[in-house]
Short mmCIF file of N, CA and C in Angstrom, two decimals:
data_model
loop_
_atom_site.label_atom_id
_atom_site.label_comp_id
_atom_site.label_asym_id
_atom_site.label_seq_id
_atom_site.Cartn_x
_atom_site.Cartn_y
_atom_site.Cartn_z
N UNK A 121 -108.37 119.99 52.55
CA UNK A 121 -107.57 119.76 51.36
C UNK A 121 -107.41 121.06 50.59
N UNK A 122 -106.21 121.26 50.07
CA UNK A 122 -105.99 122.44 49.24
C UNK A 122 -105.05 122.08 48.10
N UNK A 123 -105.15 122.84 47.03
CA UNK A 123 -104.28 122.63 45.87
C UNK A 123 -103.02 123.48 46.04
N UNK A 124 -101.86 122.89 45.73
CA UNK A 124 -100.59 123.61 45.81
C UNK A 124 -99.83 123.43 44.50
N UNK A 125 -99.02 124.43 44.19
CA UNK A 125 -98.17 124.35 43.01
C UNK A 125 -96.73 124.33 43.49
N UNK A 126 -96.00 123.34 43.08
CA UNK A 126 -94.59 123.24 43.44
C UNK A 126 -93.75 123.06 42.20
N UNK A 127 -92.46 123.27 42.34
CA UNK A 127 -91.56 123.07 41.20
C UNK A 127 -90.20 122.63 41.71
N UNK A 128 -89.42 122.11 40.81
CA UNK A 128 -88.07 121.69 41.14
C UNK A 128 -87.16 122.90 40.95
N UNK A 129 -86.35 123.20 41.95
CA UNK A 129 -85.45 124.35 41.90
C UNK A 129 -84.02 123.83 42.01
N UNK A 130 -83.19 124.21 41.05
CA UNK A 130 -81.78 123.83 41.06
C UNK A 130 -80.98 124.91 41.78
N UNK A 131 -80.08 124.47 42.65
CA UNK A 131 -79.29 125.40 43.46
C UNK A 131 -77.82 125.25 43.13
N UNK A 132 -77.10 126.35 43.27
CA UNK A 132 -75.65 126.33 43.24
C UNK A 132 -75.22 126.82 44.62
N UNK A 133 -74.63 125.96 45.37
CA UNK A 133 -74.34 126.16 46.78
C UNK A 133 -75.69 126.40 47.46
N UNK A 134 -75.99 127.61 47.91
CA UNK A 134 -77.29 127.87 48.53
C UNK A 134 -78.16 128.80 47.70
N UNK A 135 -77.67 129.23 46.56
CA UNK A 135 -78.43 130.17 45.73
C UNK A 135 -79.30 129.42 44.73
N UNK A 136 -80.59 129.71 44.69
CA UNK A 136 -81.43 129.10 43.66
C UNK A 136 -81.05 129.66 42.29
N UNK A 137 -80.85 128.78 41.33
CA UNK A 137 -80.39 129.20 40.02
C UNK A 137 -81.48 129.06 38.96
N UNK A 138 -82.19 127.94 39.00
CA UNK A 138 -83.13 127.67 37.92
C UNK A 138 -84.31 126.87 38.46
N UNK A 139 -85.51 127.24 38.04
CA UNK A 139 -86.72 126.52 38.45
C UNK A 139 -87.39 125.92 37.22
N UNK A 140 -87.82 124.66 37.33
CA UNK A 140 -88.58 124.04 36.24
C UNK A 140 -89.40 122.88 36.81
N UNK A 141 -90.06 122.16 35.94
CA UNK A 141 -90.88 120.99 36.28
C UNK A 141 -91.93 121.35 37.34
N UNK A 142 -92.84 122.20 36.92
CA UNK A 142 -93.92 122.65 37.80
C UNK A 142 -94.90 121.48 38.02
N UNK A 143 -95.35 121.31 39.26
CA UNK A 143 -96.28 120.24 39.62
C UNK A 143 -97.42 120.79 40.46
N UNK A 144 -98.61 120.33 40.17
CA UNK A 144 -99.77 120.68 41.00
C UNK A 144 -100.04 119.46 41.89
N UNK A 145 -100.22 119.70 43.18
CA UNK A 145 -100.51 118.60 44.09
C UNK A 145 -101.64 119.01 45.03
N UNK A 146 -102.25 118.00 45.63
CA UNK A 146 -103.32 118.23 46.60
C UNK A 146 -102.72 117.96 47.97
N UNK A 147 -102.78 118.97 48.83
CA UNK A 147 -102.18 118.87 50.16
C UNK A 147 -103.28 118.60 51.19
N UNK A 148 -103.04 117.61 52.01
CA UNK A 148 -103.98 117.28 53.08
C UNK A 148 -103.42 117.85 54.38
N UNK A 149 -104.19 118.73 55.00
CA UNK A 149 -103.74 119.36 56.24
C UNK A 149 -103.77 118.43 57.43
N UNK A 150 -104.58 117.38 57.40
CA UNK A 150 -104.72 116.46 58.52
C UNK A 150 -103.51 115.53 58.62
N UNK A 151 -103.18 114.90 57.50
CA UNK A 151 -102.07 113.95 57.53
C UNK A 151 -100.76 114.55 57.02
N UNK A 152 -100.78 115.78 56.55
CA UNK A 152 -99.59 116.51 56.06
C UNK A 152 -98.91 115.78 54.91
N UNK A 153 -99.72 115.25 53.99
CA UNK A 153 -99.18 114.57 52.81
C UNK A 153 -99.68 115.25 51.55
N UNK A 154 -98.93 115.05 50.48
CA UNK A 154 -99.32 115.58 49.17
C UNK A 154 -99.73 114.42 48.27
N UNK A 155 -100.76 114.66 47.48
CA UNK A 155 -101.26 113.64 46.55
C UNK A 155 -101.34 114.23 45.16
N UNK A 156 -101.25 113.37 44.17
CA UNK A 156 -101.39 113.83 42.79
C UNK A 156 -102.86 114.10 42.50
N UNK A 157 -103.16 115.09 41.66
CA UNK A 157 -104.56 115.43 41.38
C UNK A 157 -105.32 114.35 40.62
N UNK A 158 -104.61 113.40 40.00
CA UNK A 158 -105.31 112.36 39.23
C UNK A 158 -106.15 111.45 40.14
N UNK A 159 -105.82 111.43 41.43
CA UNK A 159 -106.59 110.63 42.37
C UNK A 159 -107.88 111.32 42.80
N UNK A 160 -108.06 112.56 42.38
CA UNK A 160 -109.26 113.32 42.72
C UNK A 160 -109.93 113.76 41.42
N UNK A 161 -110.79 112.91 40.87
CA UNK A 161 -111.41 113.23 39.58
C UNK A 161 -112.37 114.41 39.63
N UNK A 162 -112.80 114.82 40.81
CA UNK A 162 -113.75 115.93 40.89
C UNK A 162 -113.06 117.30 40.76
N UNK A 163 -111.73 117.37 40.74
CA UNK A 163 -111.02 118.64 40.52
C UNK A 163 -111.03 118.92 39.02
N UNK A 164 -111.53 120.08 38.62
CA UNK A 164 -111.61 120.38 37.18
C UNK A 164 -110.21 120.48 36.55
N UNK A 165 -110.11 119.92 35.34
CA UNK A 165 -108.84 119.94 34.59
C UNK A 165 -108.42 121.36 34.26
N UNK A 166 -109.40 122.25 34.04
CA UNK A 166 -109.09 123.65 33.72
C UNK A 166 -108.36 124.32 34.89
N UNK A 167 -108.77 123.99 36.10
CA UNK A 167 -108.14 124.57 37.28
C UNK A 167 -106.68 124.11 37.40
N UNK A 168 -106.46 122.85 37.14
CA UNK A 168 -105.08 122.32 37.18
C UNK A 168 -104.24 122.96 36.08
N UNK A 169 -104.81 123.13 34.89
CA UNK A 169 -104.09 123.78 33.78
C UNK A 169 -103.75 125.23 34.13
N UNK A 170 -104.67 125.94 34.75
CA UNK A 170 -104.41 127.34 35.14
C UNK A 170 -103.33 127.41 36.21
N UNK A 171 -103.36 126.47 37.16
CA UNK A 171 -102.33 126.46 38.20
C UNK A 171 -100.95 126.17 37.62
N UNK A 172 -100.90 125.35 36.57
CA UNK A 172 -99.62 125.06 35.91
C UNK A 172 -99.05 126.28 35.19
N UNK A 173 -99.88 127.27 34.88
CA UNK A 173 -99.42 128.47 34.19
C UNK A 173 -98.92 129.54 35.14
N UNK A 174 -99.05 129.33 36.44
CA UNK A 174 -98.60 130.36 37.38
C UNK A 174 -97.10 130.60 37.23
N UNK A 175 -96.71 131.83 37.50
CA UNK A 175 -95.30 132.21 37.34
C UNK A 175 -94.49 131.69 38.53
N UNK A 176 -93.23 131.46 38.26
CA UNK A 176 -92.32 131.07 39.34
C UNK A 176 -92.04 132.30 40.20
N UNK A 177 -91.84 132.12 41.48
CA UNK A 177 -91.48 133.28 42.32
C UNK A 177 -90.14 133.88 41.87
N UNK A 178 -90.01 135.19 42.00
CA UNK A 178 -88.82 135.88 41.52
C UNK A 178 -87.56 135.43 42.24
N UNK A 179 -87.66 135.04 43.49
CA UNK A 179 -86.46 134.69 44.26
C UNK A 179 -85.86 133.35 43.83
N UNK A 180 -86.55 132.60 42.97
CA UNK A 180 -85.96 131.38 42.44
C UNK A 180 -84.84 131.68 41.44
N UNK A 181 -84.75 132.91 41.02
CA UNK A 181 -83.77 133.27 40.00
C UNK A 181 -82.68 134.20 40.55
N UNK A 182 -82.55 134.27 41.86
CA UNK A 182 -81.51 135.11 42.48
C UNK A 182 -80.12 134.64 42.05
N UNK A 183 -79.91 133.36 42.02
CA UNK A 183 -78.60 132.82 41.63
C UNK A 183 -78.23 133.19 40.21
N UNK A 184 -79.18 133.07 39.30
CA UNK A 184 -78.93 133.42 37.90
C UNK A 184 -78.63 134.91 37.77
N UNK A 185 -79.41 135.73 38.47
CA UNK A 185 -79.17 137.18 38.45
C UNK A 185 -77.81 137.53 39.03
N UNK A 186 -77.44 136.85 40.13
CA UNK A 186 -76.14 137.08 40.73
C UNK A 186 -75.02 136.70 39.78
N UNK A 187 -75.16 135.58 39.08
CA UNK A 187 -74.14 135.16 38.10
C UNK A 187 -74.02 136.18 36.97
N UNK A 188 -75.14 136.68 36.49
CA UNK A 188 -75.11 137.67 35.41
C UNK A 188 -74.44 138.95 35.88
N UNK A 189 -74.79 139.40 37.08
CA UNK A 189 -74.19 140.63 37.62
C UNK A 189 -72.68 140.45 37.81
N UNK A 190 -72.26 139.31 38.37
CA UNK A 190 -70.83 139.06 38.56
C UNK A 190 -70.08 138.99 37.24
N UNK A 191 -70.69 138.38 36.23
CA UNK A 191 -70.06 138.31 34.91
C UNK A 191 -69.90 139.69 34.30
N UNK A 192 -70.93 140.51 34.40
CA UNK A 192 -70.86 141.88 33.86
C UNK A 192 -69.79 142.68 34.61
N UNK A 193 -69.74 142.56 35.93
CA UNK A 193 -68.72 143.27 36.71
C UNK A 193 -67.31 142.80 36.37
N UNK A 194 -67.15 141.50 36.12
CA UNK A 194 -65.85 140.95 35.73
C UNK A 194 -65.41 141.52 34.39
N UNK A 195 -66.31 141.57 33.43
CA UNK A 195 -65.99 142.12 32.10
C UNK A 195 -65.66 143.61 32.22
N UNK A 196 -66.44 144.34 33.01
CA UNK A 196 -66.17 145.78 33.19
C UNK A 196 -64.80 145.99 33.83
N UNK A 197 -64.44 145.17 34.82
CA UNK A 197 -63.14 145.35 35.47
C UNK A 197 -61.99 145.04 34.51
N UNK A 198 -62.16 144.06 33.63
CA UNK A 198 -61.12 143.75 32.65
C UNK A 198 -60.95 144.92 31.68
N UNK A 199 -62.05 145.46 31.18
CA UNK A 199 -61.99 146.59 30.26
C UNK A 199 -61.35 147.79 30.94
N UNK A 200 -61.74 148.08 32.18
CA UNK A 200 -61.14 149.20 32.91
C UNK A 200 -59.65 148.99 33.13
N UNK A 201 -59.25 147.74 33.39
CA UNK A 201 -57.82 147.45 33.59
C UNK A 201 -57.03 147.80 32.34
N UNK A 202 -57.54 147.42 31.16
CA UNK A 202 -56.82 147.74 29.93
C UNK A 202 -56.79 149.23 29.67
N UNK A 203 -57.88 149.93 29.97
CA UNK A 203 -57.92 151.38 29.77
C UNK A 203 -56.93 152.07 30.71
N UNK A 204 -56.92 151.65 31.98
CA UNK A 204 -56.02 152.26 32.96
C UNK A 204 -54.56 151.95 32.62
N UNK A 205 -54.27 150.69 32.23
CA UNK A 205 -52.88 150.35 31.92
C UNK A 205 -52.40 151.11 30.69
N UNK A 206 -53.29 151.32 29.72
CA UNK A 206 -52.91 152.07 28.53
C UNK A 206 -52.65 153.53 28.87
N UNK A 207 -53.51 154.13 29.72
CA UNK A 207 -53.30 155.53 30.10
C UNK A 207 -52.08 155.67 31.00
N UNK A 208 -51.82 154.67 31.85
CA UNK A 208 -50.63 154.71 32.70
C UNK A 208 -49.37 154.64 31.86
N UNK A 209 -49.39 153.79 30.82
CA UNK A 209 -48.25 153.69 29.92
C UNK A 209 -48.04 155.00 29.16
N UNK A 210 -49.14 155.63 28.74
CA UNK A 210 -49.04 156.92 28.04
C UNK A 210 -48.44 157.98 28.96
N UNK A 211 -48.84 157.99 30.22
CA UNK A 211 -48.27 158.94 31.19
C UNK A 211 -46.80 158.63 31.44
N UNK A 212 -46.45 157.34 31.46
CA UNK A 212 -45.05 156.96 31.67
C UNK A 212 -44.18 157.40 30.50
N UNK A 213 -44.72 157.33 29.29
CA UNK A 213 -43.96 157.76 28.11
C UNK A 213 -43.69 159.26 28.20
N UNK A 214 -44.67 160.02 28.64
CA UNK A 214 -44.47 161.46 28.76
C UNK A 214 -43.45 161.82 29.83
N UNK A 215 -43.33 160.98 30.85
CA UNK A 215 -42.41 161.30 31.95
C UNK A 215 -41.15 160.44 31.95
N UNK A 216 -40.80 159.85 30.81
CA UNK A 216 -39.57 159.06 30.72
C UNK A 216 -38.39 159.97 31.01
N UNK A 217 -37.51 159.49 31.85
CA UNK A 217 -36.34 160.31 32.19
C UNK A 217 -35.10 159.47 32.32
N UNK A 218 -34.05 160.12 32.70
CA UNK A 218 -32.75 159.48 32.86
C UNK A 218 -32.84 158.36 33.89
N UNK A 219 -32.33 157.19 33.54
CA UNK A 219 -32.33 156.05 34.45
C UNK A 219 -33.50 155.11 34.28
N UNK A 220 -34.44 155.43 33.41
CA UNK A 220 -35.60 154.55 33.19
C UNK A 220 -35.25 153.42 32.23
N UNK A 221 -35.96 152.32 32.39
CA UNK A 221 -35.80 151.18 31.50
C UNK A 221 -37.12 150.97 30.77
N UNK A 222 -37.05 150.82 29.46
CA UNK A 222 -38.23 150.61 28.63
C UNK A 222 -38.23 149.15 28.19
N UNK A 223 -39.28 148.42 28.53
CA UNK A 223 -39.42 147.02 28.13
C UNK A 223 -40.26 147.00 26.87
N UNK A 224 -39.75 146.35 25.82
CA UNK A 224 -40.52 146.28 24.58
C UNK A 224 -40.37 144.92 23.93
N UNK A 225 -41.34 144.60 23.09
CA UNK A 225 -41.38 143.31 22.40
C UNK A 225 -40.64 143.42 21.08
N UNK A 226 -39.74 142.47 20.83
CA UNK A 226 -38.95 142.47 19.61
C UNK A 226 -39.68 141.68 18.53
N UNK A 227 -39.83 140.38 18.71
CA UNK A 227 -40.51 139.52 17.74
C UNK A 227 -40.86 138.20 18.41
N UNK A 228 -41.86 137.54 17.90
CA UNK A 228 -42.28 136.22 18.38
C UNK A 228 -42.42 136.13 19.90
N UNK A 229 -42.89 137.20 20.51
CA UNK A 229 -43.11 137.18 21.95
C UNK A 229 -41.84 137.38 22.77
N UNK A 230 -40.70 137.58 22.12
CA UNK A 230 -39.45 137.82 22.85
C UNK A 230 -39.36 139.29 23.19
N UNK A 231 -38.75 139.55 24.34
CA UNK A 231 -38.70 140.92 24.85
C UNK A 231 -37.28 141.30 25.20
N UNK A 232 -37.03 142.61 25.20
CA UNK A 232 -35.74 143.15 25.62
C UNK A 232 -35.97 144.53 26.21
N UNK A 233 -34.89 145.20 26.58
CA UNK A 233 -35.01 146.48 27.26
C UNK A 233 -34.14 147.55 26.61
N UNK A 234 -34.50 148.79 26.85
CA UNK A 234 -33.71 149.96 26.48
C UNK A 234 -33.44 150.72 27.77
N UNK A 235 -32.22 151.18 27.94
CA UNK A 235 -31.88 151.98 29.12
C UNK A 235 -31.73 153.43 28.67
N UNK A 236 -32.47 154.34 29.30
CA UNK A 236 -32.43 155.76 28.95
C UNK A 236 -31.26 156.40 29.70
N UNK A 237 -30.24 156.84 28.95
CA UNK A 237 -29.08 157.48 29.58
C UNK A 237 -29.28 158.98 29.74
N UNK A 238 -30.09 159.58 28.87
CA UNK A 238 -30.35 161.01 28.96
C UNK A 238 -31.64 161.30 28.21
N UNK A 239 -32.26 162.45 28.53
CA UNK A 239 -33.52 162.81 27.90
C UNK A 239 -33.59 164.32 27.78
N UNK A 240 -33.92 164.79 26.59
CA UNK A 240 -34.09 166.23 26.33
C UNK A 240 -35.33 166.40 25.48
N UNK A 241 -36.34 167.05 26.01
CA UNK A 241 -37.61 167.29 25.33
C UNK A 241 -38.18 166.00 24.76
N UNK A 242 -38.21 165.89 23.42
CA UNK A 242 -38.79 164.71 22.78
C UNK A 242 -37.73 163.67 22.41
N UNK A 243 -36.49 163.96 22.71
CA UNK A 243 -35.39 163.07 22.31
C UNK A 243 -34.86 162.32 23.53
N UNK A 244 -34.63 161.02 23.34
CA UNK A 244 -34.04 160.19 24.39
C UNK A 244 -32.77 159.57 23.83
N UNK A 245 -31.77 159.48 24.68
CA UNK A 245 -30.53 158.80 24.34
C UNK A 245 -30.56 157.48 25.09
N UNK A 246 -30.58 156.38 24.34
CA UNK A 246 -30.78 155.07 24.96
C UNK A 246 -29.66 154.11 24.61
N UNK A 247 -29.52 153.12 25.46
CA UNK A 247 -28.60 152.01 25.20
C UNK A 247 -29.45 150.75 25.02
N UNK A 248 -29.17 150.00 23.99
CA UNK A 248 -29.89 148.76 23.72
C UNK A 248 -29.36 147.64 24.59
N UNK A 249 -30.23 146.76 24.99
CA UNK A 249 -29.81 145.56 25.70
C UNK A 249 -29.44 144.52 24.65
N UNK A 250 -28.30 143.89 24.82
CA UNK A 250 -27.83 142.93 23.82
C UNK A 250 -28.52 141.57 23.96
N UNK A 251 -29.25 141.35 25.04
CA UNK A 251 -29.93 140.07 25.26
C UNK A 251 -31.42 140.20 24.93
N UNK A 252 -31.98 139.12 24.41
CA UNK A 252 -33.41 139.04 24.11
C UNK A 252 -33.94 137.79 24.79
N UNK A 253 -35.00 137.94 25.61
CA UNK A 253 -35.52 136.80 26.37
C UNK A 253 -37.03 136.83 26.42
N UNK A 254 -37.59 135.84 27.10
CA UNK A 254 -39.02 135.83 27.38
C UNK A 254 -39.28 136.69 28.61
N UNK A 255 -40.51 137.07 28.82
CA UNK A 255 -40.87 138.06 29.85
C UNK A 255 -40.40 137.68 31.25
N UNK A 256 -40.46 136.42 31.59
CA UNK A 256 -40.17 136.01 32.96
C UNK A 256 -38.69 136.13 33.32
N UNK A 257 -37.83 136.34 32.33
CA UNK A 257 -36.40 136.43 32.58
C UNK A 257 -35.88 137.85 32.42
N UNK A 258 -36.75 138.84 32.31
CA UNK A 258 -36.31 140.22 32.08
C UNK A 258 -35.44 140.75 33.20
N UNK A 259 -35.72 140.38 34.43
CA UNK A 259 -34.91 140.88 35.54
C UNK A 259 -33.48 140.36 35.46
N UNK A 260 -33.27 139.21 34.84
CA UNK A 260 -31.93 138.65 34.71
C UNK A 260 -31.08 139.39 33.69
N UNK A 261 -31.71 139.96 32.66
CA UNK A 261 -30.91 140.64 31.64
C UNK A 261 -30.76 142.13 31.90
N UNK A 262 -31.44 142.65 32.91
CA UNK A 262 -31.36 144.08 33.21
C UNK A 262 -30.14 144.36 34.08
N UNK A 263 -28.97 144.08 33.53
CA UNK A 263 -27.71 144.35 34.22
C UNK A 263 -26.86 145.25 33.33
N UNK A 264 -25.98 146.05 33.92
CA UNK A 264 -25.17 147.00 33.13
C UNK A 264 -24.30 146.33 32.07
N UNK A 265 -23.85 145.10 32.32
CA UNK A 265 -22.98 144.42 31.36
C UNK A 265 -23.70 144.10 30.05
N UNK A 266 -25.01 143.95 30.09
CA UNK A 266 -25.76 143.56 28.90
C UNK A 266 -26.10 144.73 27.98
N UNK A 267 -25.95 145.95 28.44
CA UNK A 267 -26.27 147.11 27.60
C UNK A 267 -25.05 147.47 26.76
N UNK A 268 -25.29 147.74 25.48
CA UNK A 268 -24.19 148.09 24.57
C UNK A 268 -23.65 149.47 24.93
N UNK A 269 -22.41 149.74 24.53
CA UNK A 269 -21.76 151.00 24.87
C UNK A 269 -22.27 152.16 24.04
N UNK A 270 -22.65 151.89 22.77
CA UNK A 270 -23.10 152.97 21.90
C UNK A 270 -24.46 153.49 22.35
N UNK A 271 -24.59 154.79 22.34
CA UNK A 271 -25.85 155.44 22.69
C UNK A 271 -26.53 155.83 21.39
N UNK A 272 -27.81 155.46 21.25
CA UNK A 272 -28.56 155.82 20.05
C UNK A 272 -29.67 156.80 20.41
N UNK A 273 -30.12 157.53 19.41
CA UNK A 273 -31.16 158.53 19.62
C UNK A 273 -32.51 157.89 19.33
N UNK A 274 -33.44 158.15 20.22
CA UNK A 274 -34.79 157.57 20.13
C UNK A 274 -35.77 158.67 20.49
N UNK A 275 -36.85 158.83 19.74
CA UNK A 275 -37.81 159.90 20.05
C UNK A 275 -39.01 159.35 20.82
N UNK A 276 -39.63 160.23 21.60
CA UNK A 276 -40.83 159.84 22.34
C UNK A 276 -41.98 159.58 21.39
N UNK A 277 -41.97 160.25 20.23
CA UNK A 277 -43.00 160.02 19.22
C UNK A 277 -42.94 158.58 18.73
N UNK A 278 -41.72 158.10 18.46
CA UNK A 278 -41.54 156.71 18.02
C UNK A 278 -41.96 155.75 19.14
N UNK A 279 -41.65 156.13 20.38
CA UNK A 279 -42.03 155.30 21.53
C UNK A 279 -43.55 155.22 21.66
N UNK A 280 -44.25 156.34 21.43
CA UNK A 280 -45.72 156.34 21.47
C UNK A 280 -46.29 155.46 20.36
N UNK A 281 -45.69 155.53 19.16
CA UNK A 281 -46.15 154.68 18.05
C UNK A 281 -45.98 153.21 18.41
N UNK A 282 -44.85 152.87 19.02
CA UNK A 282 -44.62 151.49 19.44
C UNK A 282 -45.63 151.07 20.51
N UNK A 283 -45.95 151.99 21.41
CA UNK A 283 -46.94 151.69 22.47
C UNK A 283 -48.32 151.47 21.86
N UNK A 284 -48.67 152.26 20.85
CA UNK A 284 -49.97 152.09 20.18
C UNK A 284 -50.05 150.74 19.47
N UNK A 285 -48.92 150.26 18.97
CA UNK A 285 -48.87 148.95 18.31
C UNK A 285 -48.82 147.81 19.32
N UNK A 286 -48.65 148.14 20.61
CA UNK A 286 -48.59 147.11 21.64
C UNK A 286 -47.19 146.56 21.84
N UNK A 287 -46.19 147.22 21.31
CA UNK A 287 -44.81 146.74 21.42
C UNK A 287 -44.16 147.15 22.75
N UNK A 288 -44.48 148.35 23.26
CA UNK A 288 -43.93 148.80 24.54
C UNK A 288 -44.79 148.21 25.65
N UNK A 289 -44.16 147.50 26.57
CA UNK A 289 -44.91 146.79 27.61
C UNK A 289 -44.84 147.47 28.98
N UNK A 290 -43.70 148.08 29.30
CA UNK A 290 -43.55 148.67 30.62
C UNK A 290 -42.41 149.68 30.62
N UNK A 291 -42.49 150.63 31.53
CA UNK A 291 -41.42 151.60 31.74
C UNK A 291 -41.24 151.73 33.24
N UNK A 292 -40.02 151.54 33.71
CA UNK A 292 -39.77 151.63 35.15
C UNK A 292 -38.34 152.08 35.42
N UNK A 293 -38.11 152.54 36.64
CA UNK A 293 -36.77 152.92 37.08
C UNK A 293 -36.05 151.65 37.51
N UNK A 294 -34.88 151.43 36.97
CA UNK A 294 -34.17 150.19 37.23
C UNK A 294 -33.01 150.40 38.18
N UNK A 295 -32.62 149.33 38.84
CA UNK A 295 -31.44 149.36 39.70
C UNK A 295 -30.18 149.49 38.84
N UNK A 296 -30.29 149.19 37.56
CA UNK A 296 -29.17 149.36 36.64
C UNK A 296 -28.72 150.81 36.60
N UNK A 297 -29.63 151.72 36.84
CA UNK A 297 -29.30 153.15 36.82
C UNK A 297 -28.23 153.48 37.84
N UNK A 298 -28.15 152.75 38.93
CA UNK A 298 -27.14 152.99 39.95
C UNK A 298 -25.74 152.78 39.39
N UNK A 299 -25.59 151.79 38.52
CA UNK A 299 -24.28 151.52 37.92
C UNK A 299 -23.88 152.61 36.93
N UNK A 300 -24.85 153.10 36.16
CA UNK A 300 -24.55 154.10 35.13
C UNK A 300 -24.42 155.50 35.71
N UNK A 301 -25.28 155.86 36.66
CA UNK A 301 -25.29 157.22 37.19
C UNK A 301 -25.73 157.20 38.65
N UNK A 302 -24.76 157.23 39.56
CA UNK A 302 -25.05 157.16 41.00
C UNK A 302 -25.78 158.40 41.50
N UNK A 303 -25.69 159.50 40.78
CA UNK A 303 -26.33 160.75 41.24
C UNK A 303 -27.86 160.65 41.23
N UNK A 304 -28.41 159.71 40.47
CA UNK A 304 -29.87 159.55 40.44
C UNK A 304 -30.40 159.07 41.79
N UNK A 305 -29.56 158.39 42.56
CA UNK A 305 -30.02 157.81 43.82
C UNK A 305 -29.54 158.58 45.05
N UNK A 306 -28.79 159.64 44.83
CA UNK A 306 -28.34 160.44 45.97
C UNK A 306 -29.46 161.36 46.42
N UNK A 307 -29.68 161.42 47.72
CA UNK A 307 -30.72 162.29 48.26
C UNK A 307 -30.13 163.67 48.50
N UNK A 308 -30.89 164.67 48.13
CA UNK A 308 -30.42 166.04 48.38
C UNK A 308 -30.85 166.46 49.77
N UNK A 309 -30.06 167.31 50.40
CA UNK A 309 -30.35 167.77 51.75
C UNK A 309 -31.25 168.99 51.76
N UNK A 310 -31.71 169.45 50.62
CA UNK A 310 -32.55 170.66 50.54
C UNK A 310 -33.90 170.41 51.10
#
């Protein structure tokens, strides 16, 4: 006969997550059964109390540790995504050129676009899109017919301020540029 300490371990799939409800039992090697210590009055109560204080094995908490590590990695990846997207947008603002489309938020979550017709140093000449839509319909309004004829002056400094406020969402080269200036898409033989 020997004394054993067991506990209930909760699993998530196959990973042990949490251990509790520690139990001391008397194991019989002959019949391979476990008995409660109350049936053996000659076992000292102090010994049973000490056995109940034993620590749980470290591997019972692998699941909890894995969950904590995955949560921390998830949070880190989200933070890195925002940092990278912000720096990518800042780089895009610096390299805005002829034929680019700037997507920005107008009000109440509605968005529209600006088409850059020309760019000189810190100054951009842009055409406003006359349509305002939700984000999922932006590709539908990015057509040459929707841009107004008047060209207005817009500075990169103002664009950076709008980006810092979270108003500028994206900058990309649009197929609309083909309608306005075909030379942007011609390949040089050099």
